[in-house]
Short mmCIF file of N, CA, C and O in Angstrom, two decimals:
data_model
loop_
_atom_site.label_atom_id
_atom_site.label_comp_id
_atom_site.label_asym_id
_atom_site.label_seq_id
_atom_site.Cartn_x
_atom_site.Cartn_y
_atom_site.Cartn_z
N UNK M 1 -6.38 -0.48 10.52
CA UNK M 1 -7.27 1.05 11.31
C UNK M 1 -8.34 0.53 11.44
O UNK M 1 -8.94 1.32 12.41
N UNK M 2 -9.28 -0.80 10.60
CA UNK M 2 -10.40 -0.89 11.00
C UNK M 2 -11.32 0.18 10.62
O UNK M 2 -12.50 0.10 11.09
N UNK M 3 -11.26 0.70 10.10
CA UNK M 3 -12.15 1.76 9.09
C UNK M 3 -12.52 1.94 7.83
O UNK M 3 -11.12 1.92 7.16
N UNK M 4 -13.82 2.12 6.86
CA UNK M 4 -13.33 1.93 5.92
C UNK M 4 -13.93 3.70 5.79
O UNK M 4 -14.45 4.61 5.95
N UNK M 5 -13.05 4.44 3.94
CA UNK M 5 -12.72 5.30 4.00
C UNK M 5 -14.09 5.69 3.05
O UNK M 5 -13.83 5.04 1.97
N UNK M 6 -15.50 6.10 2.66
CA UNK M 6 -16.50 5.99 2.37
C UNK M 6 -16.65 7.51 1.62
O UNK M 6 -16.06 8.54 1.74
N UNK M 7 -16.44 7.37 0.34
CA UNK M 7 -16.31 8.64 -0.61
C UNK M 7 -15.89 7.65 -1.87
O UNK M 7 -15.31 6.83 -2.03
N UNK M 8 -16.22 8.30 -3.38
CA UNK M 8 -15.87 8.27 -4.20
C UNK M 8 -14.35 8.25 -4.36
O UNK M 8 -13.55 9.12 -3.81
N UNK M 9 -14.07 7.59 -5.56
CA UNK M 9 -12.32 7.14 -5.84
C UNK M 9 -12.08 8.62 -5.91
O UNK M 9 -12.55 10.01 -6.76
N UNK M 10 -10.82 9.34 -5.82
CA UNK M 10 -10.73 10.38 -5.88
C UNK M 10 -10.27 11.65 -4.94
O UNK M 10 -10.33 12.89 -5.24
N UNK M 11 -11.45 11.60 -3.94
CA UNK M 11 -12.35 12.38 -3.21
C UNK M 11 -10.52 12.71 -2.49
O UNK M 11 -10.78 11.79 -0.99
N UNK M 12 -9.51 12.99 -1.91
CA UNK M 12 -8.46 12.90 -1.79
C UNK M 12 -8.17 13.41 -0.42
O UNK M 12 -7.82 13.23 0.61
N UNK M 13 -9.25 14.72 -0.38
CA UNK M 13 -9.63 15.09 0.72
C UNK M 13 -9.61 14.08 2.55
O UNK M 13 -9.18 14.89 3.35
N UNK M 14 -10.44 13.08 2.00
CA UNK M 14 -10.62 12.50 2.96
C UNK M 14 -9.47 11.78 3.31
O UNK M 14 -9.57 10.47 4.42
N UNK M 15 -8.79 11.24 2.23
CA UNK M 15 -7.50 10.55 2.33
C UNK M 15 -6.32 11.38 2.82
O UNK M 15 -5.58 11.04 4.08
N UNK M 16 -5.50 11.95 2.45
CA UNK M 16 -5.27 13.20 2.34
C UNK M 16 -5.02 14.93 2.83
O UNK M 16 -4.08 15.18 3.59
N UNK M 17 -6.34 14.97 3.67
CA UNK M 17 -6.63 16.08 3.22
C UNK M 17 -6.72 16.14 5.06
O UNK M 17 -5.71 15.36 5.65
N UNK M 18 -7.25 17.86 5.46
CA UNK M 18 -7.15 17.96 7.04
C UNK M 18 -8.07 17.24 7.66
O UNK M 18 -7.76 16.67 8.79
N UNK M 19 -9.32 16.64 7.21
CA UNK M 19 -9.98 15.55 7.61
C UNK M 19 -10.02 14.06 7.49
O UNK M 19 -10.23 13.42 7.85
N UNK M 20 -8.79 14.20 7.12
CA UNK M 20 -7.79 12.27 7.20
C UNK M 20 -8.07 11.42 8.38
O UNK M 20 -7.95 12.30 9.05
N UNK M 21 -8.31 10.31 8.26
CA UNK M 21 -8.21 9.74 9.76
C UNK M 21 -6.98 8.63 9.79
O UNK M 21 -7.05 8.12 10.19
N UNK M 22 -6.31 9.00 8.17
CA UNK M 22 -4.44 8.26 8.64
C UNK M 22 -4.30 8.89 9.59
O UNK M 22 -3.45 10.34 9.77
N UNK M 23 -2.90 8.32 10.28
CA UNK M 23 -1.84 8.91 10.89
C UNK M 23 -1.11 9.19 10.36
O UNK M 23 -0.61 9.28 9.16
N UNK M 24 0.06 10.20 10.67
CA UNK M 24 1.25 10.65 9.69
C UNK M 24 2.19 9.66 9.80
O UNK M 24 2.59 9.82 8.33
N UNK M 25 2.09 8.69 9.96
CA UNK M 25 3.23 8.03 9.21
C UNK M 25 2.64 7.23 8.20
O UNK M 25 3.25 7.02 7.63
N UNK M 26 1.04 7.19 8.44
CA UNK M 26 0.16 6.68 6.66
C UNK M 26 0.37 7.39 6.19
O UNK M 26 0.44 7.39 4.78
N UNK M 27 0.44 8.70 6.59
CA UNK M 27 0.57 10.09 5.66
C UNK M 27 1.89 10.29 4.59
O UNK M 27 2.24 10.63 3.33
N UNK M 28 2.46 9.92 5.58
CA UNK M 28 3.62 10.41 5.06
C UNK M 28 4.33 9.49 3.59
O UNK M 28 4.88 9.24 3.17
N UNK M 29 3.97 7.61 4.08
CA UNK M 29 3.94 6.82 3.00
C UNK M 29 3.24 6.62 2.13
O UNK M 29 4.01 6.94 0.90
N UNK M 30 2.08 7.34 1.93
CA UNK M 30 1.42 8.06 0.52
C UNK M 30 2.15 9.09 0.07
O UNK M 30 2.30 9.06 -1.05
N UNK M 31 2.52 10.08 0.36
CA UNK M 31 3.56 11.43 0.23
C UNK M 31 4.79 10.49 -0.65
O UNK M 31 5.06 11.17 -1.57
N UNK M 32 5.61 9.77 0.19
CA UNK M 32 6.62 9.15 -0.37
C UNK M 32 6.25 8.04 -1.56
O UNK M 32 7.61 8.18 -2.28
N UNK M 33 5.26 7.74 -1.51
CA UNK M 33 5.21 7.21 -2.99
C UNK M 33 4.67 7.30 -4.46
O UNK M 33 4.24 6.84 -5.13
N UNK M 34 4.89 8.78 -4.29
CA UNK M 34 3.72 9.70 -5.24
C UNK M 34 5.28 9.60 -6.60
O UNK M 34 6.30 9.84 -6.18
N UNK M 35 5.20 9.28 -8.05
CA UNK M 35 5.55 9.08 -9.15
C UNK M 35 5.09 9.63 -10.05
O UNK M 35 3.95 9.89 -10.17
N UNK M 36 5.84 10.25 -11.14
CA UNK M 36 5.55 10.32 -12.62
C UNK M 36 4.88 9.25 -13.03
O UNK M 36 4.81 8.08 -13.08
N UNK M 37 5.21 9.87 -14.00
CA UNK M 37 5.21 8.55 -15.63
C UNK M 37 6.23 7.91 -16.33
O UNK M 37 5.90 7.08 -17.21
N UNK M 38 7.50 8.59 -15.42
CA UNK M 38 9.06 7.37 -15.96
C UNK M 38 8.75 6.20 -15.60
O UNK M 38 8.89 5.77 -14.41
N UNK M 39 8.54 5.82 -16.46
CA UNK M 39 8.50 3.75 -15.71
C UNK M 39 9.86 3.59 -14.91
O UNK M 39 9.25 2.81 -14.02
N UNK M 40 11.14 3.99 -14.95
CA UNK M 40 12.37 3.75 -13.68
C UNK M 40 11.57 4.35 -12.29
O UNK M 40 11.99 4.22 -11.42
N UNK M 41 10.95 5.53 -12.14
CA UNK M 41 9.67 6.48 -10.96
C UNK M 41 8.80 5.24 -10.86
O UNK M 41 9.08 5.21 -9.48
N UNK M 42 8.73 4.58 -11.43
CA UNK M 42 7.37 3.58 -10.93
C UNK M 42 8.11 2.52 -10.43
O UNK M 42 7.20 1.95 -9.76
N UNK M 43 8.58 1.61 -11.53
CA UNK M 43 9.51 0.66 -10.81
C UNK M 43 10.04 1.10 -9.10
O UNK M 43 9.63 0.43 -8.12
N UNK M 44 10.63 2.10 -8.98
CA UNK M 44 11.05 2.40 -7.86
C UNK M 44 9.82 2.67 -6.92
O UNK M 44 9.98 1.79 -5.33
N UNK M 45 9.11 3.33 -7.19
CA UNK M 45 7.94 3.37 -6.49
C UNK M 45 7.33 1.66 -5.54
O UNK M 45 6.65 1.60 -4.77
N UNK M 46 6.75 1.52 -6.83
CA UNK M 46 6.41 -0.46 -6.48
C UNK M 46 7.28 -0.92 -5.80
O UNK M 46 7.11 -1.47 -4.78
N UNK M 47 8.69 -0.61 -5.76
CA UNK M 47 10.09 -1.41 -4.44
C UNK M 47 9.96 -0.11 -3.03
O UNK M 47 9.79 -1.69 -2.29
N UNK M 48 9.40 0.25 -3.53
CA UNK M 48 9.18 1.45 -2.41
C UNK M 48 8.06 0.75 -1.34
O UNK M 48 8.10 0.64 -0.24
N UNK M 49 6.84 0.38 -2.12
CA UNK M 49 5.88 -0.16 -1.23
C UNK M 49 5.12 -1.70 -1.21
O UNK M 49 4.56 -1.99 -0.29
N UNK M 50 6.28 -2.60 -1.69
CA UNK M 50 6.96 -4.06 -1.06
C UNK M 50 6.68 -3.40 0.55
O UNK M 50 6.03 -4.78 0.78
N UNK M 51 7.68 -3.24 1.40
CA UNK M 51 6.83 -3.78 3.02
C UNK M 51 6.18 -3.23 3.05
O UNK M 51 5.39 -4.02 4.06
N UNK M 52 5.59 -2.39 2.65
CA UNK M 52 4.09 -2.18 3.45
C UNK M 52 2.92 -2.92 2.97
O UNK M 52 1.77 -3.32 3.36
N UNK M 53 3.06 -3.61 1.78
CA UNK M 53 2.14 -4.37 1.01
C UNK M 53 2.00 -5.77 1.50
O UNK M 53 0.88 -6.36 2.37
N UNK M 54 3.43 -6.33 1.94
CA UNK M 54 3.59 -7.36 2.70
C UNK M 54 3.21 -7.59 4.30
O UNK M 54 2.55 -8.11 4.55
N UNK M 55 3.46 -6.52 5.16
CA UNK M 55 2.61 -6.14 5.72
C UNK M 55 1.24 -6.27 6.02
O UNK M 55 0.58 -6.75 6.59
N UNK M 56 0.73 -5.70 5.19
CA UNK M 56 -0.75 -5.12 5.12
C UNK M 56 -1.25 -6.82 4.54
O UNK M 56 -2.68 -7.31 5.03
N UNK M 57 -0.24 -7.59 3.56
CA UNK M 57 -1.06 -8.98 3.02
C UNK M 57 -0.95 -10.22 4.55
O UNK M 57 -2.30 -10.23 4.66
N UNK M 58 0.01 -9.23 5.42
CA UNK M 58 0.08 -10.39 6.59
C UNK M 58 -1.48 -10.32 7.63
O UNK M 58 -1.73 -11.12 8.09
N UNK M 59 -1.43 -8.84 7.63
CA UNK M 59 -2.94 -8.94 8.64
C UNK M 59 -3.81 -9.30 8.11
O UNK M 59 -4.90 -9.68 8.83
N UNK M 60 -4.19 -8.96 6.61
CA UNK M 60 -5.15 -9.56 6.34
C UNK M 60 -5.47 -10.93 5.95
O UNK M 60 -6.47 -11.28 6.60
N UNK M 61 -4.63 -11.73 6.02
CA UNK M 61 -4.91 -13.13 6.21
C UNK M 61 -4.77 -13.48 7.80
O UNK M 61 -6.05 -14.37 8.00
N UNK M 62 -4.11 -12.70 8.38
CA UNK M 62 -4.39 -13.37 9.56
C UNK M 62 -6.30 -12.96 10.29
O UNK M 62 -6.35 -13.64 10.74
N UNK M 63 -6.63 -11.55 9.80
CA UNK M 63 -7.86 -11.55 9.86
C UNK M 63 -8.83 -12.13 9.27
O UNK M 63 -9.56 -12.69 10.29
N UNK M 64 -8.61 -12.75 8.25
CA UNK M 64 -9.92 -14.23 7.52
C UNK M 64 -9.31 -15.31 7.58
O UNK M 64 -9.95 -16.38 7.18
N UNK M 65 -8.26 -15.58 8.53
CA UNK M 65 -8.17 -16.77 8.59
C UNK M 65 -7.16 -17.88 7.47
O UNK M 65 -7.29 -18.96 7.61
N UNK M 66 -6.43 -17.04 6.52
CA UNK M 66 -5.85 -17.44 5.58
C UNK M 66 -4.44 -17.58 5.95
O UNK M 66 -3.83 -16.95 6.42
N UNK M 67 -3.81 -18.91 4.85
CA UNK M 67 -2.43 -19.17 5.07
C UNK M 67 -1.30 -17.97 4.46
O UNK M 67 -1.96 -17.50 4.00
N UNK M 68 -0.75 -17.13 5.61
CA UNK M 68 0.05 -16.42 5.29
C UNK M 68 1.10 -17.37 4.07
O UNK M 68 2.64 -17.33 5.02
N UNK M 69 1.43 -16.66 3.05
CA UNK M 69 2.69 -17.52 2.02
C UNK M 69 3.44 -16.73 1.50
O UNK M 69 3.30 -16.08 0.76
N UNK M 70 3.84 -15.51 2.50
CA UNK M 70 4.96 -14.96 2.21
C UNK M 70 5.99 -15.12 0.91
O UNK M 70 6.39 -14.01 0.24
N UNK M 71 6.53 -15.95 0.55
CA UNK M 71 7.42 -16.61 -0.21
C UNK M 71 6.49 -16.46 -1.98
O UNK M 71 7.35 -16.19 -2.51
N UNK M 72 5.33 -17.05 -1.45
CA UNK M 72 4.95 -16.83 -3.13
C UNK M 72 4.31 -15.25 -3.21
O UNK M 72 4.48 -14.75 -4.59
N UNK M 73 4.12 -14.70 -2.61
CA UNK M 73 3.71 -13.14 -2.66
C UNK M 73 5.14 -12.42 -3.49
O UNK M 73 4.91 -11.87 -4.06
N UNK M 74 6.06 -12.40 -2.67
CA UNK M 74 7.89 -12.40 -3.23
C UNK M 74 7.74 -12.57 -4.94
O UNK M 74 8.13 -12.09 -5.83
N UNK M 75 7.24 -13.66 -4.90
CA UNK M 75 7.61 -14.54 -6.34
C UNK M 75 6.75 -13.82 -7.54
O UNK M 75 7.22 -13.57 -8.61
N UNK M 76 5.51 -13.45 -7.03
CA UNK M 76 4.84 -12.38 -7.88
C UNK M 76 5.44 -11.15 -7.83
O UNK M 76 5.14 -10.89 -9.12
N UNK M 77 5.49 -10.71 -6.48
CA UNK M 77 5.95 -9.61 -7.11
C UNK M 77 6.92 -9.14 -7.82
O UNK M 77 7.82 -8.41 -8.39
N UNK M 78 8.70 -10.48 -7.97
CA UNK M 78 9.41 -10.40 -8.30
C UNK M 78 9.12 -10.79 -10.05
O UNK M 78 10.29 -9.91 -10.78
N UNK M 79 8.05 -11.15 -10.30
CA UNK M 79 7.59 -11.71 -11.91
C UNK M 79 7.11 -9.60 -11.93
O UNK M 79 7.35 -9.59 -13.11
N UNK M 80 6.65 -9.32 -11.09
CA UNK M 80 5.75 -7.98 -12.07
C UNK M 80 7.21 -6.81 -12.40
O UNK M 80 7.26 -6.22 -13.04
N UNK M 81 8.33 -6.69 -10.59
CA UNK M 81 9.12 -6.12 -10.83
C UNK M 81 10.37 -6.35 -12.15
O UNK M 81 11.05 -5.99 -12.89
#
C-alpha cells in the first residue's frame, strides 16, 4: 500500500470507515478476522490470518533485503497455535 495511516490506536474510521484508504479486499479480510473471547474463535481467526501474514512477511523481507525464511515463520506459528 505504501501509506502510513496516521492516528491514535483505535481510530477505526481511518481504517474501516468511509475515509479508509484500504481497498475492498483488505476491508473484507479485516471483517472476516473478527472474533470474540472464546479461545476456539481466537485460534480459528489466527489460522485465517496466516496466509496474509506470510504474504506481508514476504513483502517486507523483499523491501528491506532480508532473506525470506517462510519455513522458520511457519515453525513459529505452529508453536503459537
